Every structure is written in C-alpha cells, then in structure tokens.
Short mmCIF file of C-alpha atoms in Angstrom, two decimals:
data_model
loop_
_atom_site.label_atom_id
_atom_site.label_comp_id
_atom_site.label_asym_id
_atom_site.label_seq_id
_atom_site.Cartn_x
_atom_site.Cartn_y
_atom_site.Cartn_z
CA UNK X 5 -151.68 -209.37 -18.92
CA UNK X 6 -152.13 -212.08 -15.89
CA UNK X 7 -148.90 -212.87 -13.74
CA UNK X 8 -148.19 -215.20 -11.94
CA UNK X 9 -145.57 -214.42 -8.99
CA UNK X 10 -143.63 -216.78 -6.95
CA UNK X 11 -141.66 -216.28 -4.55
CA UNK X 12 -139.39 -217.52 -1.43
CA UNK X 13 -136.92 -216.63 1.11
CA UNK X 14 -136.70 -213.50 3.68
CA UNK X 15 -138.92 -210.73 4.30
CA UNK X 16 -136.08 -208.71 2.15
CA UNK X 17 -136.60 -210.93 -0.93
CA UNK X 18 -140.49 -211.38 -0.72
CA UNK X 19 -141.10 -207.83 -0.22
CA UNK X 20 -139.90 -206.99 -3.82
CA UNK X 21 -142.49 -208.99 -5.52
CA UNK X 22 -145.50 -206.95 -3.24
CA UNK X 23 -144.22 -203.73 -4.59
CA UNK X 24 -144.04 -205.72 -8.28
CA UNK X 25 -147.40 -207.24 -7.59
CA UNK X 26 -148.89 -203.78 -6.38
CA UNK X 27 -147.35 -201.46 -9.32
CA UNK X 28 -148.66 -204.42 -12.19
CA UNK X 29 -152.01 -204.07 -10.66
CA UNK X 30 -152.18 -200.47 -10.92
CA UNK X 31 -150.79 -200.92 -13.99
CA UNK X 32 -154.14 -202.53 -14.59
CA UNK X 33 -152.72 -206.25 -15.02
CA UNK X 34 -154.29 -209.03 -12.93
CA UNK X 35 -152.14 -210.96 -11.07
CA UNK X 36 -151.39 -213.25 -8.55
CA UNK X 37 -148.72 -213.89 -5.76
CA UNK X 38 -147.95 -216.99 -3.86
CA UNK X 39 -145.05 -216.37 -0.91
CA UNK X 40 -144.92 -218.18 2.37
CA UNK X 41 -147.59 -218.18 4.88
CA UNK X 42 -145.48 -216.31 7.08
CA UNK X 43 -145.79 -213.29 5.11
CA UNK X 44 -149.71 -212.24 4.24
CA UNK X 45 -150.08 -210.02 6.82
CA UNK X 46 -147.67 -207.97 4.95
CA UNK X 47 -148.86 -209.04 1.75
CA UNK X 48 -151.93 -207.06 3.10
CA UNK X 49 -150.46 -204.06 4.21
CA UNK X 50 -148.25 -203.79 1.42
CA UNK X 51 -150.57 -204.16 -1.15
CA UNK X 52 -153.43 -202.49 0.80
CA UNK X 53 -153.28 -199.22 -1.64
CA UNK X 54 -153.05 -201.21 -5.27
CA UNK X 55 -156.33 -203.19 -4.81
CA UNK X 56 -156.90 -206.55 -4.71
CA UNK X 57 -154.16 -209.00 -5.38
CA UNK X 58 -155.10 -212.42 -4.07
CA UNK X 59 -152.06 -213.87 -2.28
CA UNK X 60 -151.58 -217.79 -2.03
CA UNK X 61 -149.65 -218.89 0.75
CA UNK X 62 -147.16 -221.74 0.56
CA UNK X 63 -146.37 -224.05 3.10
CA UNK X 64 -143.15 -223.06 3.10
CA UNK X 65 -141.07 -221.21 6.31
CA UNK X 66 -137.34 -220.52 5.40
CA UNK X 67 -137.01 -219.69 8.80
CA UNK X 68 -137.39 -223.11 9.15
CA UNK X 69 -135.48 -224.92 6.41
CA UNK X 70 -132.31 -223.11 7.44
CA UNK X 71 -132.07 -220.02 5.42
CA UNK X 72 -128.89 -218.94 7.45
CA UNK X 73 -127.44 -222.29 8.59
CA UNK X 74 -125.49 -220.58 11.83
CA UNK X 75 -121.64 -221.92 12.16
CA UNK X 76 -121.66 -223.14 8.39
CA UNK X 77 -119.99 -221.17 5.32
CA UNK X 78 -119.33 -222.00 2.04
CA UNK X 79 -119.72 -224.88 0.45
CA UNK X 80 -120.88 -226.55 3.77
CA UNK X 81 -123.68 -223.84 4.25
CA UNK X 82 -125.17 -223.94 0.42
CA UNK X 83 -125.53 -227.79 0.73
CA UNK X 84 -127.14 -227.55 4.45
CA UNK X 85 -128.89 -225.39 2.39
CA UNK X 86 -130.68 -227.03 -0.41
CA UNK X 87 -130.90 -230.05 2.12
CA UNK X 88 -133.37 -228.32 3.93
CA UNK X 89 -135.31 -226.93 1.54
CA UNK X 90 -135.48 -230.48 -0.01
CA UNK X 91 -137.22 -231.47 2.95
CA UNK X 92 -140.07 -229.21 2.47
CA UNK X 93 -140.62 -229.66 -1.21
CA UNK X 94 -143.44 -232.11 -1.47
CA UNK X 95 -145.82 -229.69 0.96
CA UNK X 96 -146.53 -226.98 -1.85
CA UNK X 97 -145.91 -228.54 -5.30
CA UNK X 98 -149.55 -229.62 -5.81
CA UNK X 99 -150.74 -226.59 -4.45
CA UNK X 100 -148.78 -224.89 -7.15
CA UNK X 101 -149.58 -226.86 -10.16
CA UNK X 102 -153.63 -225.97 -9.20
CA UNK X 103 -152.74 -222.50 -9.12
CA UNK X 104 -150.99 -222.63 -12.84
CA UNK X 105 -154.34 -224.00 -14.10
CA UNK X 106 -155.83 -220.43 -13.57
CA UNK X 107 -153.82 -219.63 -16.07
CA UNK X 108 -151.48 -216.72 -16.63
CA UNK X 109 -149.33 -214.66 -19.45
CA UNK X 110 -146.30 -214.73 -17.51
CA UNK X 111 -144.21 -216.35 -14.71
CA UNK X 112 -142.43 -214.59 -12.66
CA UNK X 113 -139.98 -216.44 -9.83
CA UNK X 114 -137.12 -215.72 -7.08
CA UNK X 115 -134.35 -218.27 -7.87
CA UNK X 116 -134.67 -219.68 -4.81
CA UNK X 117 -137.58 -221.18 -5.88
CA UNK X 118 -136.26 -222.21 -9.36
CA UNK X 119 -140.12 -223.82 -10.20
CA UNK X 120 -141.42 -221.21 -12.08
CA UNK X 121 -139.88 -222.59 -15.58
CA UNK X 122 -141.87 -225.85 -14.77
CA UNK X 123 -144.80 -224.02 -15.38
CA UNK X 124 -144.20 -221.55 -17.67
CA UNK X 125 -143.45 -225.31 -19.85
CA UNK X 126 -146.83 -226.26 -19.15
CA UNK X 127 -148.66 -223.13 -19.59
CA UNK X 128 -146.21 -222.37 -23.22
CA UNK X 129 -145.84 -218.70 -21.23
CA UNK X 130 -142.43 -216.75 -20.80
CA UNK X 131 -140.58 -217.72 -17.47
CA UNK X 132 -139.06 -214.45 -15.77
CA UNK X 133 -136.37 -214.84 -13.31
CA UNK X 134 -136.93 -211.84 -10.55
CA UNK X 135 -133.79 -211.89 -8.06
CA UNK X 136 -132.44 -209.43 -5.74
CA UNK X 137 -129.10 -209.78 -6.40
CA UNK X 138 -126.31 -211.46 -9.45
CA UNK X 139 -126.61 -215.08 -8.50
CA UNK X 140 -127.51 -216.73 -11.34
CA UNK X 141 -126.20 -215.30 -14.94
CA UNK X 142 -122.62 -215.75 -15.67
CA UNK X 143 -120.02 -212.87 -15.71
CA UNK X 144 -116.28 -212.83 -15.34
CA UNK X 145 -116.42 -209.79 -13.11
CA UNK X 146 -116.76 -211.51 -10.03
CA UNK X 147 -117.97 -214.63 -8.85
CA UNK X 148 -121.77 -216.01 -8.18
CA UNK X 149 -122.78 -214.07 -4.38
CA UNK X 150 -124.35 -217.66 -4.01
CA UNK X 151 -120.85 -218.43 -2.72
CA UNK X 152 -120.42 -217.36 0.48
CA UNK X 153 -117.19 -215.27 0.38
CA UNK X 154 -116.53 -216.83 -2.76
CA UNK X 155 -114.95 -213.30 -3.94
CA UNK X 156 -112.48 -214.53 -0.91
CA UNK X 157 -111.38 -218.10 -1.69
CA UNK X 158 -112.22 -218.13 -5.41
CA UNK X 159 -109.67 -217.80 -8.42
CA UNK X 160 -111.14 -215.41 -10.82
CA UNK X 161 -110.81 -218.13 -13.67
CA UNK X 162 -113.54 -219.98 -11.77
CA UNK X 163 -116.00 -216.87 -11.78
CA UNK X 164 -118.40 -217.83 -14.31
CA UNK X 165 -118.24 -221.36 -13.77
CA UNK X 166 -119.40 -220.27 -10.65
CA UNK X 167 -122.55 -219.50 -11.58
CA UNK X 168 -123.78 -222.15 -13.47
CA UNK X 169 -122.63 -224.61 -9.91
CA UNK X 170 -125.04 -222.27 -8.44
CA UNK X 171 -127.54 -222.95 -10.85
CA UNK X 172 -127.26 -226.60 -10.24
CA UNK X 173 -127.39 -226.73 -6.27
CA UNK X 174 -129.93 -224.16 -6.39
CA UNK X 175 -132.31 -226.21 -8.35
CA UNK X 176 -130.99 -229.45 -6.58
CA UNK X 177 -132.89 -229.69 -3.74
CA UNK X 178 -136.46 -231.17 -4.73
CA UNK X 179 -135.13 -232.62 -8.52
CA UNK X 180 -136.84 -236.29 -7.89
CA UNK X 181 -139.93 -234.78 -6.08
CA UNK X 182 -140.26 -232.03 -8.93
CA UNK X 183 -140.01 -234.58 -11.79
CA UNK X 184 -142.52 -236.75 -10.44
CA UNK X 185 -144.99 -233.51 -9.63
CA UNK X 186 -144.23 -232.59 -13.28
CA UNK X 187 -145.10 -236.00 -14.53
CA UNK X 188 -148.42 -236.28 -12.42
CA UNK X 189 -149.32 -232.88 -12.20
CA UNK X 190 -148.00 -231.43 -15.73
CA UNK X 191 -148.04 -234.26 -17.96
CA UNK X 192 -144.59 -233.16 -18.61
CA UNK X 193 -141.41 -234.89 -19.46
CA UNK X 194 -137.73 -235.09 -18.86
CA UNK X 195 -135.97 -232.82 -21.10
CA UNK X 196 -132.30 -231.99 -20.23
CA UNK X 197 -131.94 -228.77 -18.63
CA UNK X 198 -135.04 -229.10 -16.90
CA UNK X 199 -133.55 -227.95 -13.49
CA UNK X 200 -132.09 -225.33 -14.72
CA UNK X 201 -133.81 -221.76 -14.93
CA UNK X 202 -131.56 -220.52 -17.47
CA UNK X 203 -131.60 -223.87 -19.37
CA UNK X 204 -132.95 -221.43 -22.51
CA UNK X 205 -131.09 -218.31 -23.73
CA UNK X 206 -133.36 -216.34 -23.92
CA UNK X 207 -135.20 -216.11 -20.37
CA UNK X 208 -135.41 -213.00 -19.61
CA UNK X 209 -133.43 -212.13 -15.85
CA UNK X 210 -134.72 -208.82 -13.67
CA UNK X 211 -132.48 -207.75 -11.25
CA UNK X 212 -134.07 -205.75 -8.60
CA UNK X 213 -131.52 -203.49 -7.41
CA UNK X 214 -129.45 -199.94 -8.71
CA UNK X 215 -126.96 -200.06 -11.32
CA UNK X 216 -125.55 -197.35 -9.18
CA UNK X 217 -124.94 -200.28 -6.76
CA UNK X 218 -123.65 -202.60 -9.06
CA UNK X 219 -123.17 -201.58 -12.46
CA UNK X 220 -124.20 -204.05 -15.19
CA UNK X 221 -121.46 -206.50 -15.97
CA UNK X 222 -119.72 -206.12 -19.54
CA UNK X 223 -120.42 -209.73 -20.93
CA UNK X 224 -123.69 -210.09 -19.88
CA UNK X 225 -126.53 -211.23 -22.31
CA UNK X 226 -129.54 -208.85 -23.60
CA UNK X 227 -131.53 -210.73 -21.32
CA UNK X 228 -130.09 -209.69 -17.96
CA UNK X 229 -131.61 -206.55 -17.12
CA UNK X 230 -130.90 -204.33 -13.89
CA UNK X 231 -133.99 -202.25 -13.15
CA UNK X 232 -133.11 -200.56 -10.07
CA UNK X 233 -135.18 -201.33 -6.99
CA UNK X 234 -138.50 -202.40 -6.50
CA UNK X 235 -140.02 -200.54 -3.35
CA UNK X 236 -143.49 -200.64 -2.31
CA UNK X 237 -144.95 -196.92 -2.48
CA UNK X 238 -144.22 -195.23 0.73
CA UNK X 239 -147.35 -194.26 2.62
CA UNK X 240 -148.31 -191.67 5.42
CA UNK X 241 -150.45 -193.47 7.24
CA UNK X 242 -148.45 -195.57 9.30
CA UNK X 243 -147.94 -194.36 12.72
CA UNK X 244 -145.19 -195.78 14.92
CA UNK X 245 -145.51 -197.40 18.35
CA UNK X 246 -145.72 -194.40 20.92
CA UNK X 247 -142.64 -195.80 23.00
CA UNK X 248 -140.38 -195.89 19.22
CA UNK X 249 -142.01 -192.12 18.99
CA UNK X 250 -141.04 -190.72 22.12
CA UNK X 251 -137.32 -192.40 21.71
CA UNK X 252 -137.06 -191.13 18.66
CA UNK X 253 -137.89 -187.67 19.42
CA UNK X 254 -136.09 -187.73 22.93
CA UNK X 255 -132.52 -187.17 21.59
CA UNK X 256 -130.03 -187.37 18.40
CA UNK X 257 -130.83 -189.56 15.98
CA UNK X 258 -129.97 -193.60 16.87
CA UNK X 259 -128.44 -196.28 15.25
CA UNK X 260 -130.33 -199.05 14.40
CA UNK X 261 -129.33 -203.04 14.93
CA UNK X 262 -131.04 -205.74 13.36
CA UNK X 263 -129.75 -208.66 12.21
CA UNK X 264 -133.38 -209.80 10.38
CA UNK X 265 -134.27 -213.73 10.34
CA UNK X 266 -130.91 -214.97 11.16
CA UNK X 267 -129.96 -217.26 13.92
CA UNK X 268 -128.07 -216.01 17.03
CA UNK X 269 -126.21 -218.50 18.82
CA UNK X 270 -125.92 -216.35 22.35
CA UNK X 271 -128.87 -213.93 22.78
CA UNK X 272 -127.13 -212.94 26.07
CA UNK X 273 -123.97 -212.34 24.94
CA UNK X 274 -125.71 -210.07 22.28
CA UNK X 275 -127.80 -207.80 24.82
CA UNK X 276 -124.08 -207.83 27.01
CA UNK X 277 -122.32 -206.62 23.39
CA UNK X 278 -125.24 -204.13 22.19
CA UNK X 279 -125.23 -202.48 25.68
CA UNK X 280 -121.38 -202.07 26.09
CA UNK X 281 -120.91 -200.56 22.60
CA UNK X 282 -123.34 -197.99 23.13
CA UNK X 283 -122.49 -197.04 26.50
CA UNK X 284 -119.09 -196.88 24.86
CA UNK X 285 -119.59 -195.07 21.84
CA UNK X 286 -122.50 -192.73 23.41
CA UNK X 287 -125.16 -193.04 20.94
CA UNK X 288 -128.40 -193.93 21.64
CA UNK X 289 -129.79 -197.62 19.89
CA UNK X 290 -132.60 -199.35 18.35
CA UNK X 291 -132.55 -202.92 18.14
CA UNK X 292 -134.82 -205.20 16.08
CA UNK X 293 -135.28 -208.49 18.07
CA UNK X 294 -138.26 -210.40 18.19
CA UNK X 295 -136.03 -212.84 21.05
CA UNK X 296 -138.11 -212.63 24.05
CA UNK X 297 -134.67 -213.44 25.98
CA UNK X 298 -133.24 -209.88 24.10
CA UNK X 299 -136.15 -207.85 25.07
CA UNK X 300 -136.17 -208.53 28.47
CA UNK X 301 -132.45 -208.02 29.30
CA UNK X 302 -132.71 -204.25 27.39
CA UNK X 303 -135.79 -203.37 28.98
CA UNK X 304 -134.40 -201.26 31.37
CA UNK X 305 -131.88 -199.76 29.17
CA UNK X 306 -132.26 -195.92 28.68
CA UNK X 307 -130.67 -195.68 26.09
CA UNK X 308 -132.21 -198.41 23.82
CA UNK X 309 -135.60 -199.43 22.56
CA UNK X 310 -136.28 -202.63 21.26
CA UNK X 311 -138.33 -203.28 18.27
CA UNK X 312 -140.43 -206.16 16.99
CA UNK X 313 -141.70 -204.04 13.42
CA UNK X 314 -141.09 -200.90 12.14
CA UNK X 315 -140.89 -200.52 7.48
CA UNK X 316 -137.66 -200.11 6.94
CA UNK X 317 -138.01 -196.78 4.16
CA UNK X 318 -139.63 -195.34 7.19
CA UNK X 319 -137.35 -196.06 10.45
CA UNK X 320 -133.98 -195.65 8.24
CA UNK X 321 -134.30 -192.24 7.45
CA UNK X 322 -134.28 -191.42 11.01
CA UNK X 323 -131.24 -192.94 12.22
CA UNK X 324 -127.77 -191.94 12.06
CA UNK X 325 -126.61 -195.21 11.33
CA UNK X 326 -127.59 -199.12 10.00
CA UNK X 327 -126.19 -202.74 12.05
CA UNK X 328 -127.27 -205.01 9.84
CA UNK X 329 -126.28 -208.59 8.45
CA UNK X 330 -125.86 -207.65 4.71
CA UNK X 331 -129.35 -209.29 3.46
CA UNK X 332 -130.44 -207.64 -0.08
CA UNK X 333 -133.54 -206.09 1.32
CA UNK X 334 -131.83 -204.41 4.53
CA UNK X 335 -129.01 -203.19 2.46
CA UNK X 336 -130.94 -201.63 -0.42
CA UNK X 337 -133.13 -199.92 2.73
CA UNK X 338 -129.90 -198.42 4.05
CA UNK X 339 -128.45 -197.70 0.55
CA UNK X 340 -132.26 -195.62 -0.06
CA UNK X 341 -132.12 -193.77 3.07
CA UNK X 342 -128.45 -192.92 2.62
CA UNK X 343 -127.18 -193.87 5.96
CA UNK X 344 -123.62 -195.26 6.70
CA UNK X 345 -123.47 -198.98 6.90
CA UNK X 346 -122.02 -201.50 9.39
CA UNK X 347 -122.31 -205.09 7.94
CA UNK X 348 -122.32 -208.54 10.09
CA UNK X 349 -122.81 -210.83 7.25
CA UNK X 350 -124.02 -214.72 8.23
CA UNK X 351 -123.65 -215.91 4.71
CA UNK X 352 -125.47 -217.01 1.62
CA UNK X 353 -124.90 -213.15 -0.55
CA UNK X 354 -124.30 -211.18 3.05
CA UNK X 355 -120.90 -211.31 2.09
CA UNK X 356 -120.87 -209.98 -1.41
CA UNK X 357 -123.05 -207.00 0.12
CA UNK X 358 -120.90 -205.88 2.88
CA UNK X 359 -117.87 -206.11 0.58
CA UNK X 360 -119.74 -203.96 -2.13
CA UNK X 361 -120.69 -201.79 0.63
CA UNK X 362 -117.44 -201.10 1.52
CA UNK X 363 -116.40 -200.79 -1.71
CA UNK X 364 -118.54 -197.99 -2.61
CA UNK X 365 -117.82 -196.28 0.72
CA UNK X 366 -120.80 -196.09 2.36
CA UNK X 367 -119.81 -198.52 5.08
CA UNK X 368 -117.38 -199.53 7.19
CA UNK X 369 -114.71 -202.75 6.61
CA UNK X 370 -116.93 -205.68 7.63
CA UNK X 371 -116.24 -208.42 9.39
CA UNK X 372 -117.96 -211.96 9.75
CA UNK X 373 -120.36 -212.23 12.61
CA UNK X 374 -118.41 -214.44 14.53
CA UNK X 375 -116.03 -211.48 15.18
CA UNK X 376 -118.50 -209.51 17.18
CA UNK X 377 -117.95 -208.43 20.40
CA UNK X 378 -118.17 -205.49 22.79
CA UNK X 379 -114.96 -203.36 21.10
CA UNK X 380 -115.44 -204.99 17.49
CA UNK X 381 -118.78 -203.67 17.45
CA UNK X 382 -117.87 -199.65 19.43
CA UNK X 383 -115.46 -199.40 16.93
CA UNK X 384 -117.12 -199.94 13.81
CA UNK X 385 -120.35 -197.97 15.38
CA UNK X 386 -117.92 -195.09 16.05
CA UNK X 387 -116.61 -194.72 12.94
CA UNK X 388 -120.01 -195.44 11.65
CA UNK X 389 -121.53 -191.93 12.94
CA UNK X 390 -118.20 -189.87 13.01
CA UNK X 391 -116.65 -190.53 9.50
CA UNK X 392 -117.98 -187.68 7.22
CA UNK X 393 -116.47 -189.06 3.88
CA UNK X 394 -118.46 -192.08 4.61
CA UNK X 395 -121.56 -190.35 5.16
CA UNK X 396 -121.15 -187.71 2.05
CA UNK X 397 -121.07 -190.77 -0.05
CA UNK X 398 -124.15 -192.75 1.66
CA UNK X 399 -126.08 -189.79 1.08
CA UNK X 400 -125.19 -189.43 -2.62
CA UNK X 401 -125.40 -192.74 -3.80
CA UNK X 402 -129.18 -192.52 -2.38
CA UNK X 403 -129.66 -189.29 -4.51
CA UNK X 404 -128.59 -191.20 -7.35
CA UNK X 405 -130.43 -194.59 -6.27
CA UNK X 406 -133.51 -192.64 -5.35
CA UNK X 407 -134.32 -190.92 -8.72
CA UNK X 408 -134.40 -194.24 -10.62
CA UNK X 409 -137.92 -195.98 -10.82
CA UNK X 410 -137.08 -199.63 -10.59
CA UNK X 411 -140.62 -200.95 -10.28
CA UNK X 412 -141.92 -199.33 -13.15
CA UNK X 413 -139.10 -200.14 -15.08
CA UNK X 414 -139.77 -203.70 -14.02
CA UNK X 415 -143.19 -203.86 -14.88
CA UNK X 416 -142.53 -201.92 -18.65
CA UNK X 417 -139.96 -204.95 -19.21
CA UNK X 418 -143.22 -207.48 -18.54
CA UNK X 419 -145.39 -205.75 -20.58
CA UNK X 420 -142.88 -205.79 -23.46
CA UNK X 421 -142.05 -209.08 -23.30
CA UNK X 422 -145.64 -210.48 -23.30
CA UNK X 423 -146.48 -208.25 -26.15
CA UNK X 424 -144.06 -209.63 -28.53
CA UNK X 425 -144.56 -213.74 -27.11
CA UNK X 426 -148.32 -212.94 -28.39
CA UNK X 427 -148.16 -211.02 -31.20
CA UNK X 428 -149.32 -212.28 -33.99
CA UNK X 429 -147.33 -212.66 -37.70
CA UNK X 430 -148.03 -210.93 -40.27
#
C-alpha cells in the first residue's frame, strides 16, 4: 500500500499523522507526509526509528493564518478563521497536485485541510478523513466541537445540523482557488458536493482518540471509527536539558503550564499571574513559553523553569499536574500520563475538551482564558494537586486509555479498506 498523508494545524494535530506515518512504514507500506514547514524537524525526530518517510513541507504556518484568533469566539472566531486560511490557499495547491502524481492507494487528510477528497477524485483512490476529535460526522449527542462552546449556546435540536455548517465553513475558505487548481491541475469538474469531505457515504472517518474519552456516539454510521490514540513510540534516548533535570530532581514533582501555539495578549501580566499562583499555592512550576518577554521575567524565579521543548509522553509523567488550553494533542498527553487537568480553553474544540475533562473527572471546572488571574489560577492549581478523587480517576482512565493500541488499530483499518477498493471480482 502507498499513502498519501496530509495534514494541517498545531503541533497536537500534526503529530498524530508522524506516529500514523511511522507505524504504516513499519508496517512495511510506503508512504508519504506533507505538513507545514514548521514542523520537519519533528517530522525527523519522530519518525527517526521507522525509516525513511519523505516529508513534503507546505507553505503553510497556522501560526500565522490565525489558528486561535485571540478575543474572538464563536461564530466570529470560525469565520476569522477560514478567512485566514483562505489567504494562504494558492501557496501549496500546485505543490500538492505534483505530489498526487506519484501516485498513491490511499488519502489520508486532517479536516482542516478538507483537500484530500480532491485527489483521491483524481487518483479514483479511497479518501480517509484522520481527525483528532468529532468535528465533522453528525450525531445528536452533542453538537460539532467546531463550535466554540457550542455545547453552551446551542439547542440540542440544532446538534447535527451542526455538523454539516461545520462541514461547509471548514471547506469554505479556498472554494474558488480549489476549483480552479482542480480544473488546471486535475482536469476535474464541478460536481455538487465537491467541498464537502463527507459529500459520499461511505468515506471512511478515523478518529484518533480513546473511546474511553468519548465513547462512540449511538447514530453514527459504520464508517466513523474511533481507534484510540495515535502516539509516536516512546523512546529512551532523549535526554532532557540539564537545567529541566536538575529542577526536576530538586524537589516534588511540578506542575506544568503551557498554553501551546496560542496567542497571549499580556505576556507580563502572565509571568505576574504564573508567579503569584505558585508562590501561593507552594508548588514548584514549569512553564512552556517560547516568549522571549516570559523567559526573561521568570529567570530568576526559584521556583520555576521555563521551557522552550520537552515530548509531552515524557515531561507529563513527571508532574503532579497539567495548565493547559484544552488543544486535542495536550489533552490526550495529560489524559496518557494520568495527571489531573486544569483547562484554559482559547477556542476552536478547547472548549468541548475542558468540558469533557471535567466531565470525566479528571480535571477541574474550567473557565475561559479571559478569566485568568492570580487567585483564578491558585485556586484551580490547588485543587489541581490536593483533590484525590480527581487524581484516582486521572490515573485510571490512563490505565484504561493506555492498554488500547490506537495506531495499529488505525493502520489495520487502512489496510482493510485498500484491500477490498482493489480486489478483484470473481
């Protein structure tokens, strides 16, 4: 089998397809994955164990495009959105229809980047949609986590007419530049539905995360598969910065902060709130910042180390606690390592994590981010590292979460699928 693997969006929803990408090569499969630029260096490390798996980087930053529009929710932030992203489209279709003409057996795409269908089309291949969380297929059970908050604002007869809305912004943001790319690049027409990932039945949906996490709606099609999550194989060779080391090993185990790609509107204020709630609280901290204006306010802080990298499966296991602002990748980490949760969601799906979080019990009532400050963020820390119901349940939800292989499960799904597409009649 050759796939073909595209993908957009954070670290947390690029990093799924490397550990997809890795396991189908071991598997024996070629393949090949195009992400953004910004991510082959840890394309390379990722993949560094599974052999060669060319990566093709796209012109495409969503660091730039807005992939957290800061002060916007809702409605107002999905359509600041797909605005942005519209802006970019015309760098990297080109680049994409030269990589189709490899050839491949299989597309596999984030919905993000809601191409892949274009060409699968032109290649007559299966299109597999690869997401980290229930955006996209329809369920009454709760609304599309597209929404920001929609589980909020949203009457539960609109629930799975929120999903196909989502479709349709999702794929609205490059329509005129992808029609003419697929007339000049594919050959290809204008059949209705085009857009529309889902536009056929029967395309097969992967979701990369636990059933134990969210259990698989009642009413959803055969199609719509939950595999559990798709983690890159953990290794022993990394070896951690000696001043993370030496903070580690100096005391009880820290909470971490990190708040991943998304915008901060004060980096002050933030150093003033970090080191008030834990001289407050009296727990030690690690903070993920890459803010130059962050590092050097904490840099004389005993009591907290800043970080620019450390993999997430490794770091998490040796906290006490996670800060985070409900992204898919940073929660399944936390979920994995089994550590109690505080969530400052931003928006896009941050919202429908922290509130599954909570309800599962494995984190603490969240609260948007513009409601941190200095005693929001003690108190929910506090409870954080003192509240043993909370941590009895992080810890067996990861038990559970843990034994499930969701990469392999993802990869037998691929295999089975592109059997029967090319087997022949009798």
């Amino acid at each position: 089998m050759r796939a073909l693997l595209l993908t957009v969006g954070s670290q947390g929803d690029v990093q799924p397809y490397l550990a997809l990408a890795g396991r189908l090569r071991c598997a024996g499969h070629d393949v090949v994955l195009a992400a953004p630029a910004v991510y082959k260096g840890l394309a390379q490390q990722g993949l560094a164990e599974s052999g060669q798996v060319p990566f093709v980087p796209l012109d495409l930053d969503m660091t730039e495009v807005g992939y957290a529009v800061d002060g916007k929710h809702g409605l107002r932030h999905m359509l600041a959105f797909t605005r942005a992203m519209g802006r970019r489209a015309g760098s990297f279709l080109p680049q994409l229809a030269d990589l189709a003409r490899e050839g491949a057996d299989v597309v596999v795409h984030h919905p993000v980047l809601p191409l892949g269908q274009h060409l699968a089309e032109w290649l007559a291949v299966p299109a597999v949609v690869a997401s980290p969380l229930p955006a996209l297929v329809p369920t009454r059970e709760f609304p599309s986590p597209a929404w920001p908050g929609a589980n909020r604002w949203l009457p539960s007869s609109l629930n799975r007419p929120s999903y196909r809305a989502a479709r349709y912004v999702t794929g609205a943001w490059c329509r005129k530049d992808v029609d003419r790319w697929r007339a000049a690049d594919l050959g290809l027409g204008k059949p209705k539905g085009r857009h529309d990932p889902l536009a056929s039945r029967d395309v097969t949906v992967l979701h990369a995360f636990s059933e134990h996490v969210i259990p698989r709606p009642h009413d959803w099609p055969d199609t719509a598969r939950i595999t559990g999550y798709w983690q890159l194989p953990q290794t022993g060779d990394w070896t951690p910065p000696r001043r993370l080391a030496e903070f580690l090993d100096a005391g009880e185990p820290p909470v971490y902060i990190g708040f991943g790609s998304m915008p901060v509107a004060d980096p002050a204020r933030l150093a003033d709130t970090i080191i008030a709630a834990t001289k407050q609280t009296g727990t030690r901290t690690i903070l993920y910042s890459l803010d130059p204006r962050v590092r050097r306010q904490l840099s004389q802080q005993t009591a907290i180390t800043v970080i620019r990298q450390a993999p997430h499966d490794w770091l998490f296991p040796r906290v006490s606690a996670v800060v985070h602002h409900g992204g898919a990748g940073t929660t399944g980490a936390a979920v994995r390592a089994g550590r109690p949760q505080v969530i400052w969601p931003f928006g896009i799906d941050q919202h429908f994590w922290a509130g599954r979080m909570e309800q599962l019990g494995v984190a603490v009532p969240a609260r948007p981010v513009r409601a941190l400050s200095k005693a929001t963020l003690a108190s929910a820390i506090d409870r954080a590292v003192t509240d043993a119901t909370i941590k009895d349940r992080a810890a067996g939800l990861a038990n559970r979460v843990r034994a499930q292989d969701g990469t392999g499960a993802a990869v037998a799904h691929l295999e089975h699928l592109t059997r029967s597409t090319t087997a022949v009649p009798a």
